PDB file of C-alpha atoms in Angstrom:
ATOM      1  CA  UNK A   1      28.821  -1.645   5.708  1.00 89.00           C
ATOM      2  CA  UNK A   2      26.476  -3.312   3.925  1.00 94.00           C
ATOM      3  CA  UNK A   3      27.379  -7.174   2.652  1.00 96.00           C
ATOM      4  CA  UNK A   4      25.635  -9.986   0.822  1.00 97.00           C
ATOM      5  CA  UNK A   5      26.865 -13.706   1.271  1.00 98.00           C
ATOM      6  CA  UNK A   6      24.633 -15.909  -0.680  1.00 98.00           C
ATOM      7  CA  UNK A   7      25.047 -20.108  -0.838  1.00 98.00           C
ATOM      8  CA  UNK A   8      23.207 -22.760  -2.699  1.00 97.00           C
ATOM      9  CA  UNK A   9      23.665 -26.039  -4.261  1.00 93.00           C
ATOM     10  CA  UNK A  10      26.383 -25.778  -7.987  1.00 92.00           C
ATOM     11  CA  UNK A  11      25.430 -29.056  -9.605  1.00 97.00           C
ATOM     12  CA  UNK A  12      22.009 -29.564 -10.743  1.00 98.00           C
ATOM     13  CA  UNK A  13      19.914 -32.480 -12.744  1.00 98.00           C
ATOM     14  CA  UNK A  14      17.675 -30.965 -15.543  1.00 98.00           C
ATOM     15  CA  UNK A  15      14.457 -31.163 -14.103  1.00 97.00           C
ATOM     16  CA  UNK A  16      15.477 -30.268 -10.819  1.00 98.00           C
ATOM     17  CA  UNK A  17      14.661 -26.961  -8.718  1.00 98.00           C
ATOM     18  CA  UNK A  18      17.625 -24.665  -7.919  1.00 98.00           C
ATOM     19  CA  UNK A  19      17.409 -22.919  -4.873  1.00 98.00           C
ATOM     20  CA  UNK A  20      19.798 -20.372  -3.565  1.00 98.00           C
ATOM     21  CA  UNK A  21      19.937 -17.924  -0.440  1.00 98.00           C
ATOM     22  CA  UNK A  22      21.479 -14.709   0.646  1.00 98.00           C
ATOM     23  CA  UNK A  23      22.270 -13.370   4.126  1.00 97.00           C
ATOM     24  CA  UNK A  24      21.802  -9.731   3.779  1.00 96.00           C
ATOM     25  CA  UNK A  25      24.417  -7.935   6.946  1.00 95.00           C
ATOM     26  CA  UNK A  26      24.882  -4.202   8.114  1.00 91.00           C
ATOM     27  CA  UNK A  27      21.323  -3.361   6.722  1.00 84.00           C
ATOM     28  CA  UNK A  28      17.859  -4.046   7.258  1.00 79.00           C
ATOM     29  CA  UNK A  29      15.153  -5.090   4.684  1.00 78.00           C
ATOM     30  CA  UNK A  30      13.203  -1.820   4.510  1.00 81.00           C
ATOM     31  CA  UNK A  31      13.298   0.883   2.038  1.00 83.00           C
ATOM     32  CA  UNK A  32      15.360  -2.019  -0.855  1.00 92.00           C
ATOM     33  CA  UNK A  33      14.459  -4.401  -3.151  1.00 95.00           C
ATOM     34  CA  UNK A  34      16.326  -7.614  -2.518  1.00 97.00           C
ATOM     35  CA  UNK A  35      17.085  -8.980  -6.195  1.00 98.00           C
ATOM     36  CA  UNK A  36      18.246 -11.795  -8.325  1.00 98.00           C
ATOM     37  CA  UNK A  37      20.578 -10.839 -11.231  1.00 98.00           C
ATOM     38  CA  UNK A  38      22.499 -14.135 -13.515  1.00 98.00           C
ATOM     39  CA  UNK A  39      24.892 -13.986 -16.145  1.00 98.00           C
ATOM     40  CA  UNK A  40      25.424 -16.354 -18.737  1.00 93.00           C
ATOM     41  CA  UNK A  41      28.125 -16.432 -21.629  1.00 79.00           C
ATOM     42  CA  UNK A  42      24.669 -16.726 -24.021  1.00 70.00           C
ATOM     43  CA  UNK A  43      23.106 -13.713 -22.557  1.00 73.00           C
ATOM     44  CA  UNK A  44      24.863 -12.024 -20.761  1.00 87.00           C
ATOM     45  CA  UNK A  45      23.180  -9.733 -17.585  1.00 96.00           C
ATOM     46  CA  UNK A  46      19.781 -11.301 -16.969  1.00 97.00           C
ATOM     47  CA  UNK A  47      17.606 -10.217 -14.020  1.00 98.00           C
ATOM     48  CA  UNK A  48      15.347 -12.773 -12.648  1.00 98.00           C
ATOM     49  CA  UNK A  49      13.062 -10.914  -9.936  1.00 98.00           C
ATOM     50  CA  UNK A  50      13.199  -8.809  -7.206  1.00 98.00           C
ATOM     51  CA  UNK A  51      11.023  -8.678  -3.839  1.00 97.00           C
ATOM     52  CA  UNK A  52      10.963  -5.855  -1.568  1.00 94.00           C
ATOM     53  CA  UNK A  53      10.194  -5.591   2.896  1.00 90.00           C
ATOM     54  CA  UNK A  54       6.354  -6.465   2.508  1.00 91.00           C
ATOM     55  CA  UNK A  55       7.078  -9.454   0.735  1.00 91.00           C
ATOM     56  CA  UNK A  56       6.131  -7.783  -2.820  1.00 94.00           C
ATOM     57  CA  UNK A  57       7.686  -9.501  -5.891  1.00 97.00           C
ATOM     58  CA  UNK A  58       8.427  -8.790  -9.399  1.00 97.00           C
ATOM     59  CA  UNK A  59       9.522 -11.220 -12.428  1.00 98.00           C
ATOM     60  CA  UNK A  60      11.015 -11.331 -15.591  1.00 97.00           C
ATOM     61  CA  UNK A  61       8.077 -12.698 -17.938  1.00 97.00           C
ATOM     62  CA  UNK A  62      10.403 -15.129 -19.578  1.00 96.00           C
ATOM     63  CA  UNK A  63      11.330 -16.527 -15.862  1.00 97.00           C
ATOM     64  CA  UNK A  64       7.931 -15.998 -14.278  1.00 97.00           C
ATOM     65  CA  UNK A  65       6.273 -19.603 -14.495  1.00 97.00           C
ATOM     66  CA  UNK A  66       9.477 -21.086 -12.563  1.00 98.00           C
ATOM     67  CA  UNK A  67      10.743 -18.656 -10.499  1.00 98.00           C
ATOM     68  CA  UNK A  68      10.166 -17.509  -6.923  1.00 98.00           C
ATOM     69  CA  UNK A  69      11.753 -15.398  -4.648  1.00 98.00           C
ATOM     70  CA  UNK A  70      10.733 -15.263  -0.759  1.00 97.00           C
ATOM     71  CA  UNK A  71      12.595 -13.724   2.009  1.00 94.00           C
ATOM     72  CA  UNK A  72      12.735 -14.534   6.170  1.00 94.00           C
ATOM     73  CA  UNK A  73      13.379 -10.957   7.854  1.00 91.00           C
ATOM     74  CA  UNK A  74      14.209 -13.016  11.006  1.00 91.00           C
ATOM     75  CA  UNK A  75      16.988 -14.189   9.545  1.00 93.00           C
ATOM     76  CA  UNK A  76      17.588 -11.215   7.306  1.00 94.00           C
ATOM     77  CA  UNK A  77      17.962 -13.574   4.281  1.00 96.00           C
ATOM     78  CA  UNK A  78      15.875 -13.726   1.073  1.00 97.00           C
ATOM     79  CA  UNK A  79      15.922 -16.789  -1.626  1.00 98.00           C
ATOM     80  CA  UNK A  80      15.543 -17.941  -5.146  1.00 98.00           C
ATOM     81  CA  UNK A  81      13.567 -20.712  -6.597  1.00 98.00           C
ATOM     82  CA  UNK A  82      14.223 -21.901 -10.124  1.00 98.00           C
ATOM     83  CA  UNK A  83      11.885 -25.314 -11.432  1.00 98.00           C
ATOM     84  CA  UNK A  84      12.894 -26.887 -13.933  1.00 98.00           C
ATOM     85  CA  UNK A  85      16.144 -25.871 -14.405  1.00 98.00           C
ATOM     86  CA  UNK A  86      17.788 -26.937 -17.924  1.00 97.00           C
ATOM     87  CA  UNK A  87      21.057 -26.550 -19.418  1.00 95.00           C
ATOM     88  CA  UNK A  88      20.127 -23.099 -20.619  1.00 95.00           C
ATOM     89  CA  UNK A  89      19.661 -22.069 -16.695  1.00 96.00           C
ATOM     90  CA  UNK A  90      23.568 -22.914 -16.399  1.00 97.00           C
ATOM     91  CA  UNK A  91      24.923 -19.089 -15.132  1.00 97.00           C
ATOM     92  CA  UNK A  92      26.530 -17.257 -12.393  1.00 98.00           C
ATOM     93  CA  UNK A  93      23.678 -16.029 -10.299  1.00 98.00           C
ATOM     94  CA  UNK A  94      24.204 -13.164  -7.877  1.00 98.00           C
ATOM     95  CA  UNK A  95      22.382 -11.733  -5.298  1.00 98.00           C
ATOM     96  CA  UNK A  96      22.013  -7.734  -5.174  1.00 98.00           C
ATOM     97  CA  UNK A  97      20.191  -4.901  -3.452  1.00 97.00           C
ATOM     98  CA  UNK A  98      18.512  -2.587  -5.213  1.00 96.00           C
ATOM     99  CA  UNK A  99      18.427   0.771  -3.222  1.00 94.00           C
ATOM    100  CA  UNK A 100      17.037   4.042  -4.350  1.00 92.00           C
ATOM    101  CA  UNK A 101      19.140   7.154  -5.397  1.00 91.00           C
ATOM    102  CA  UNK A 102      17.537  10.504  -6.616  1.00 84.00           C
ATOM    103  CA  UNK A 103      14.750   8.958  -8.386  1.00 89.00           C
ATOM    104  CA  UNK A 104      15.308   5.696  -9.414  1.00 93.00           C
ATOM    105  CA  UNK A 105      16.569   2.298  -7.978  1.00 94.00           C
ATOM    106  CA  UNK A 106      20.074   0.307  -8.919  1.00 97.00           C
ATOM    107  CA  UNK A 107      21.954  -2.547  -7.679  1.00 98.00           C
ATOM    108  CA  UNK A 108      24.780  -1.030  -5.404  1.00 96.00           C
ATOM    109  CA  UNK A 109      25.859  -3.956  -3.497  1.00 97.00           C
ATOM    110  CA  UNK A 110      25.874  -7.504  -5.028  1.00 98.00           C
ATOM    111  CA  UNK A 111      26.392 -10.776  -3.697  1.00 98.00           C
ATOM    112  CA  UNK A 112      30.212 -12.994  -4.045  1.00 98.00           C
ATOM    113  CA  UNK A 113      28.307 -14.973  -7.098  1.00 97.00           C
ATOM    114  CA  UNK A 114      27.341 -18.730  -7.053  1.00 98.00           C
ATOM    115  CA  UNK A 115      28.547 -21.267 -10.594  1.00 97.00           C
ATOM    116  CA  UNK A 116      25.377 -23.612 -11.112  1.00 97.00           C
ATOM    117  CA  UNK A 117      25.757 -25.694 -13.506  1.00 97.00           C
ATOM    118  CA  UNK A 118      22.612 -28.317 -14.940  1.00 97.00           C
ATOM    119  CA  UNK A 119      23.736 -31.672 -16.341  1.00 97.00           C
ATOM    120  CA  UNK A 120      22.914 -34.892 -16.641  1.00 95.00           C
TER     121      UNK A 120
ATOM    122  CA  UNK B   1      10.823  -5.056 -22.290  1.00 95.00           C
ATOM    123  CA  UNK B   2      13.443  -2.025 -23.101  1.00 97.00           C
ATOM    124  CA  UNK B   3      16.188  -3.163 -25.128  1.00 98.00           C
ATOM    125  CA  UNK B   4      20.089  -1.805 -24.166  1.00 98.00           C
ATOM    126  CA  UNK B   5      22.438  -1.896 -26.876  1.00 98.00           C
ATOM    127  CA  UNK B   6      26.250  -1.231 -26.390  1.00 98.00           C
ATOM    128  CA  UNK B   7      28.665  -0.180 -28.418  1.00 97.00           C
ATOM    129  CA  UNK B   8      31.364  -0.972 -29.295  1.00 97.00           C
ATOM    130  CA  UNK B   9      31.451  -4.601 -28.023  1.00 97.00           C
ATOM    131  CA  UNK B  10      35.226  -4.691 -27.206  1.00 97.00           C
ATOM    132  CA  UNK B  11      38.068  -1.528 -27.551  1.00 97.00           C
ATOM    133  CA  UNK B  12      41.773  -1.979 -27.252  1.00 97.00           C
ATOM    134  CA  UNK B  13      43.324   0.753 -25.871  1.00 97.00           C
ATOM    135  CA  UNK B  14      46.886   2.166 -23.921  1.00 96.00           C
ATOM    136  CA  UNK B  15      47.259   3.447 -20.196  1.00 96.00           C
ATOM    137  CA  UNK B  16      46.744   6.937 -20.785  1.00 96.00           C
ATOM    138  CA  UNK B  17      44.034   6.919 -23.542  1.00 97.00           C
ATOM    139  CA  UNK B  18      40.455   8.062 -23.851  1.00 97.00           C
ATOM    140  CA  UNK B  19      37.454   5.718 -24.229  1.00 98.00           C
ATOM    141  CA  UNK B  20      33.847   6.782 -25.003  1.00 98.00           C
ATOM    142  CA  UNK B  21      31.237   3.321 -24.745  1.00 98.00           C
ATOM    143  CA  UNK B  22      27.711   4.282 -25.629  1.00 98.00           C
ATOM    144  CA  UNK B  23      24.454   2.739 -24.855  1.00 98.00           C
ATOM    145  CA  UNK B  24      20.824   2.839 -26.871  1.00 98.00           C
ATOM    146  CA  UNK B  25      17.914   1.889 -25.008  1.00 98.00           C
ATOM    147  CA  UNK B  26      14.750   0.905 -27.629  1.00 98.00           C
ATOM    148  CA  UNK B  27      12.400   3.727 -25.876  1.00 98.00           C
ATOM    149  CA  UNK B  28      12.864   6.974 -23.795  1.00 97.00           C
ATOM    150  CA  UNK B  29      14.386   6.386 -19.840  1.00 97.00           C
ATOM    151  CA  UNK B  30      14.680   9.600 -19.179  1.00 96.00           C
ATOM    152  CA  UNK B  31      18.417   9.733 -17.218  1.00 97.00           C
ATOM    153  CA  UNK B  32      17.493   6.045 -15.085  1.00 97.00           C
ATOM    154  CA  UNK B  33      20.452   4.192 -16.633  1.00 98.00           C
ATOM    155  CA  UNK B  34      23.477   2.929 -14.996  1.00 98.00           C
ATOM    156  CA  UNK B  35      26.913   1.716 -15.599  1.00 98.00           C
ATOM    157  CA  UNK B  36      28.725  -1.363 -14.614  1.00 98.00           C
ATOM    158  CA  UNK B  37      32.168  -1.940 -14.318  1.00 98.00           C
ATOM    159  CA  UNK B  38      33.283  -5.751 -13.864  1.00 96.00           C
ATOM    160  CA  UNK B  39      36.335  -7.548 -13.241  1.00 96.00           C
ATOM    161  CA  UNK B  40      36.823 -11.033 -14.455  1.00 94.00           C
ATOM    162  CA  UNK B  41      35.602 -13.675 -11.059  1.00 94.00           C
ATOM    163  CA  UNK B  42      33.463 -10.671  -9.439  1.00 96.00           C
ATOM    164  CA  UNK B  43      30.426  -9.226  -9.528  1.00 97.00           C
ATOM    165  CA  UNK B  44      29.251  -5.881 -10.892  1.00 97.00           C
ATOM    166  CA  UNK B  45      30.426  -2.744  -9.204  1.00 98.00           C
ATOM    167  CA  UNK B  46      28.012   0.076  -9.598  1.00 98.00           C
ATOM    168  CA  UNK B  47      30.275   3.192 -10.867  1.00 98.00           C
ATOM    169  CA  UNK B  48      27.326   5.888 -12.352  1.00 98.00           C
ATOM    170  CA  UNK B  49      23.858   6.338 -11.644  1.00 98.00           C
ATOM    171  CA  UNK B  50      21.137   8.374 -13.126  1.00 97.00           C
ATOM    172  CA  UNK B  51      23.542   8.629 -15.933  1.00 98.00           C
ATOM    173  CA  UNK B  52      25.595  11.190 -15.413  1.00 97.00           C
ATOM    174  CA  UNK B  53      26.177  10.979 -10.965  1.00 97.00           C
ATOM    175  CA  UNK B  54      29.329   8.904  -9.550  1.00 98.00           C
ATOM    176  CA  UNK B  55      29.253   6.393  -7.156  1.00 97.00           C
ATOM    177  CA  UNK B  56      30.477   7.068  -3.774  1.00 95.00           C
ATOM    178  CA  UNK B  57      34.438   6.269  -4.268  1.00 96.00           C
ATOM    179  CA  UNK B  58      34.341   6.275  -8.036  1.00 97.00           C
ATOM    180  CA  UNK B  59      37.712   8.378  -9.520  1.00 97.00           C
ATOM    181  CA  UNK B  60      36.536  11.302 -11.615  1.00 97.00           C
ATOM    182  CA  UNK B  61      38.095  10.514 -14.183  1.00 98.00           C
ATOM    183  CA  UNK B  62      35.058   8.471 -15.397  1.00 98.00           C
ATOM    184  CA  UNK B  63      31.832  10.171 -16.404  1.00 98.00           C
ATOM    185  CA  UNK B  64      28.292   9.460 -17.891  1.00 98.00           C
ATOM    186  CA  UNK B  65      26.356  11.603 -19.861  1.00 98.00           C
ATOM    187  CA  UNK B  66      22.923  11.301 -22.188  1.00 98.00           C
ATOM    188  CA  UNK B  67      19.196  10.884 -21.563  1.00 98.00           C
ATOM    189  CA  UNK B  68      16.705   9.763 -23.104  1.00 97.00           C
ATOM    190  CA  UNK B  69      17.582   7.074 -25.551  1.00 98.00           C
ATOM    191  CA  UNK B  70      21.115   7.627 -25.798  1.00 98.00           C
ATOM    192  CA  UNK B  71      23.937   7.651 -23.074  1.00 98.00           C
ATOM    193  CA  UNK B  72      27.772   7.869 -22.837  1.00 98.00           C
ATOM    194  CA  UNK B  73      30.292   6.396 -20.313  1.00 98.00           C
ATOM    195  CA  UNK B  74      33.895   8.130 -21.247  1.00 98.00           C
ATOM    196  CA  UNK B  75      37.147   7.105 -19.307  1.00 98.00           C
ATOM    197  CA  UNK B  76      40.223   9.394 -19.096  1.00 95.00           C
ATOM    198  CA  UNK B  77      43.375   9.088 -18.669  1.00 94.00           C
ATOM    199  CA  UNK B  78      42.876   4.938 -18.432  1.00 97.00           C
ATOM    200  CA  UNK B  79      44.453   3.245 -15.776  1.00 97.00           C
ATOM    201  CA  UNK B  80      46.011  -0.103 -15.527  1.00 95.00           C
ATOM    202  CA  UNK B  81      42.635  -1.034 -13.160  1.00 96.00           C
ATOM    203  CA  UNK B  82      40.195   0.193 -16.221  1.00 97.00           C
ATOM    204  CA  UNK B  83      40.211  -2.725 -18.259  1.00 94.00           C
ATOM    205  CA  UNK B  84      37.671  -4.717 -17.654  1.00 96.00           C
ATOM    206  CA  UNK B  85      34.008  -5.197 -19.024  1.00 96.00           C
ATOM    207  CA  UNK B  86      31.347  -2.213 -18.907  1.00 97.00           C
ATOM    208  CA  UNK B  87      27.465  -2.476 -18.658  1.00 98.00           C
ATOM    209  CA  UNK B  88      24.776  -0.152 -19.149  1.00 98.00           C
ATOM    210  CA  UNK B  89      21.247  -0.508 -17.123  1.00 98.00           C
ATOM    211  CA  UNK B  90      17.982   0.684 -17.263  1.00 98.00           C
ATOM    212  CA  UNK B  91      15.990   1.466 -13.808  1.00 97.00           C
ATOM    213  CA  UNK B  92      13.143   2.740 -15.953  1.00 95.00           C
ATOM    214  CA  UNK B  93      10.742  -0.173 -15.507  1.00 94.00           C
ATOM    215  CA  UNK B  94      11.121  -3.973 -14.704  1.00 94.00           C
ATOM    216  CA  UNK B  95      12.110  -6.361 -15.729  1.00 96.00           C
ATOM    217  CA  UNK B  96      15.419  -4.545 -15.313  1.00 97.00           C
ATOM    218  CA  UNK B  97      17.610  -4.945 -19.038  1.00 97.00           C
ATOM    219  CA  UNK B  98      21.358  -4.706 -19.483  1.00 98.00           C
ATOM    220  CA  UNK B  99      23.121  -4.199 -22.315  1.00 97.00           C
ATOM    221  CA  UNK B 100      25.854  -6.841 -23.790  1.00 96.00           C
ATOM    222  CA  UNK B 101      28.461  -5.461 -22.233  1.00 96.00           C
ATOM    223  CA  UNK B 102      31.900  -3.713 -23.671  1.00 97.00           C
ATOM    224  CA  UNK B 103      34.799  -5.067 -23.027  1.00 96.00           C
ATOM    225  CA  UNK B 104      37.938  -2.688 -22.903  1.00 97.00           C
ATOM    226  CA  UNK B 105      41.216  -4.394 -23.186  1.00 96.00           C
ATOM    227  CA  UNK B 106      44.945  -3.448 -23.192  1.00 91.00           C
ATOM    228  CA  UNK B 107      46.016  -2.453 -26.371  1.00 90.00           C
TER     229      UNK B 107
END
């Protein structure tokens, strides 16, 4: 059975980076996409990138200056990078994999969801 | 990016009922859209894929239907564990888009 427990700091400075991690367990990293979803009362469902086995990455274009996502197969963990961060990157960020059914890919197992919150 | 519009944006209705939520995308997916179902402190639970296929433990008493612009989730016979808020998704293309979300509540 497939889980995703991810951790990170809540409480951020504006200006400050936000960095988060999932530990991916009961699967490896081939064949997925290991992605970054957040949701904010503002906007709702955003997704912020997505990086796959070989390291390959893909960003939202609004995101794509600040963010960066990297994983560690080692560890079987992947991680988010935010720079930046301002009161507008206040949101509930989750962690998901994005595995392929029939044709397409979609986010079938999603992480427990970590509050960060940027203010002074 | 492709733009997912929901409608409506919230829908009372009883145990029992019938509820149809439909979702626009601003340009062709063919049938890569999926829905959402979330409960208030969780995450997303996938419940349809490629519009129209259940998820593995998903009661049949959802469905999805559409393609190409246009798409349909319909509940019935709502349970008590329906309500909650339902999102659309396109796996077209990245960057991945959701729509705003519909939010079904006891009437």
């Amino acid at each position: 059975q497939v889980h995703l427990q991810q951790w990170g700091a809540g409480l951020l400075k504006p200006s400050e980076t936000l960095s988060l991690t999932c530990g991916v367990y009961g699967e490896s990293f081939s064949r997925n996409y290991w992605s970054w979803i957040r949701q904010s009362p503002g906007k709702g469902l955003e997704w912020i990138g997505e990086i796959n086995h070989s390291g390959s990455a893909n960003y939202s274009p609004s995101l794509k200056s600040r963010v960066a996502i990297s994983l560690d197969t080692s560890k079987k963990q992947f991680s988010l990078r935010l720079s930046s961060v301002t009161a507008a990157d206040t949101a509930i960020y989750y962690c998901a994999r994005k595995h392929r059914y029939s044709y397409a890919y979609y986010f079938d197992y999603w992480g427990q969801g970590t509050l960060v919150t940027v203010s002074s | 990016d492709i733009q997912m519009t929901q409608s409506p944006s919230s829908v009372s209705a009883s145990v029992g009922d019938r509820v149809t939520i439909t979702c626009r995308a601003s340009q062709g997916i063919n049938t890569w859209l999926a829905w959402y179902q979330q409960k208030p402190g969780k995450a997303p639970d996938l419940l349809i894929y490629a519009a129209s296929t259940l998820q593995s433990g998903v009661p049949s008493r959802f469905s999805g239907s559409g393609s190409g612009t246009d798409f349909t989730l319909t509940i019935t016979s709502l349970q008590p564990e329906d309500f909650a808020t339902y999102y659309c998704q396109q796996a077209d293309s990245v960057p991945h888009t959701f729509g705003q979300g519909t939010k079904l509540q006891i009437k």
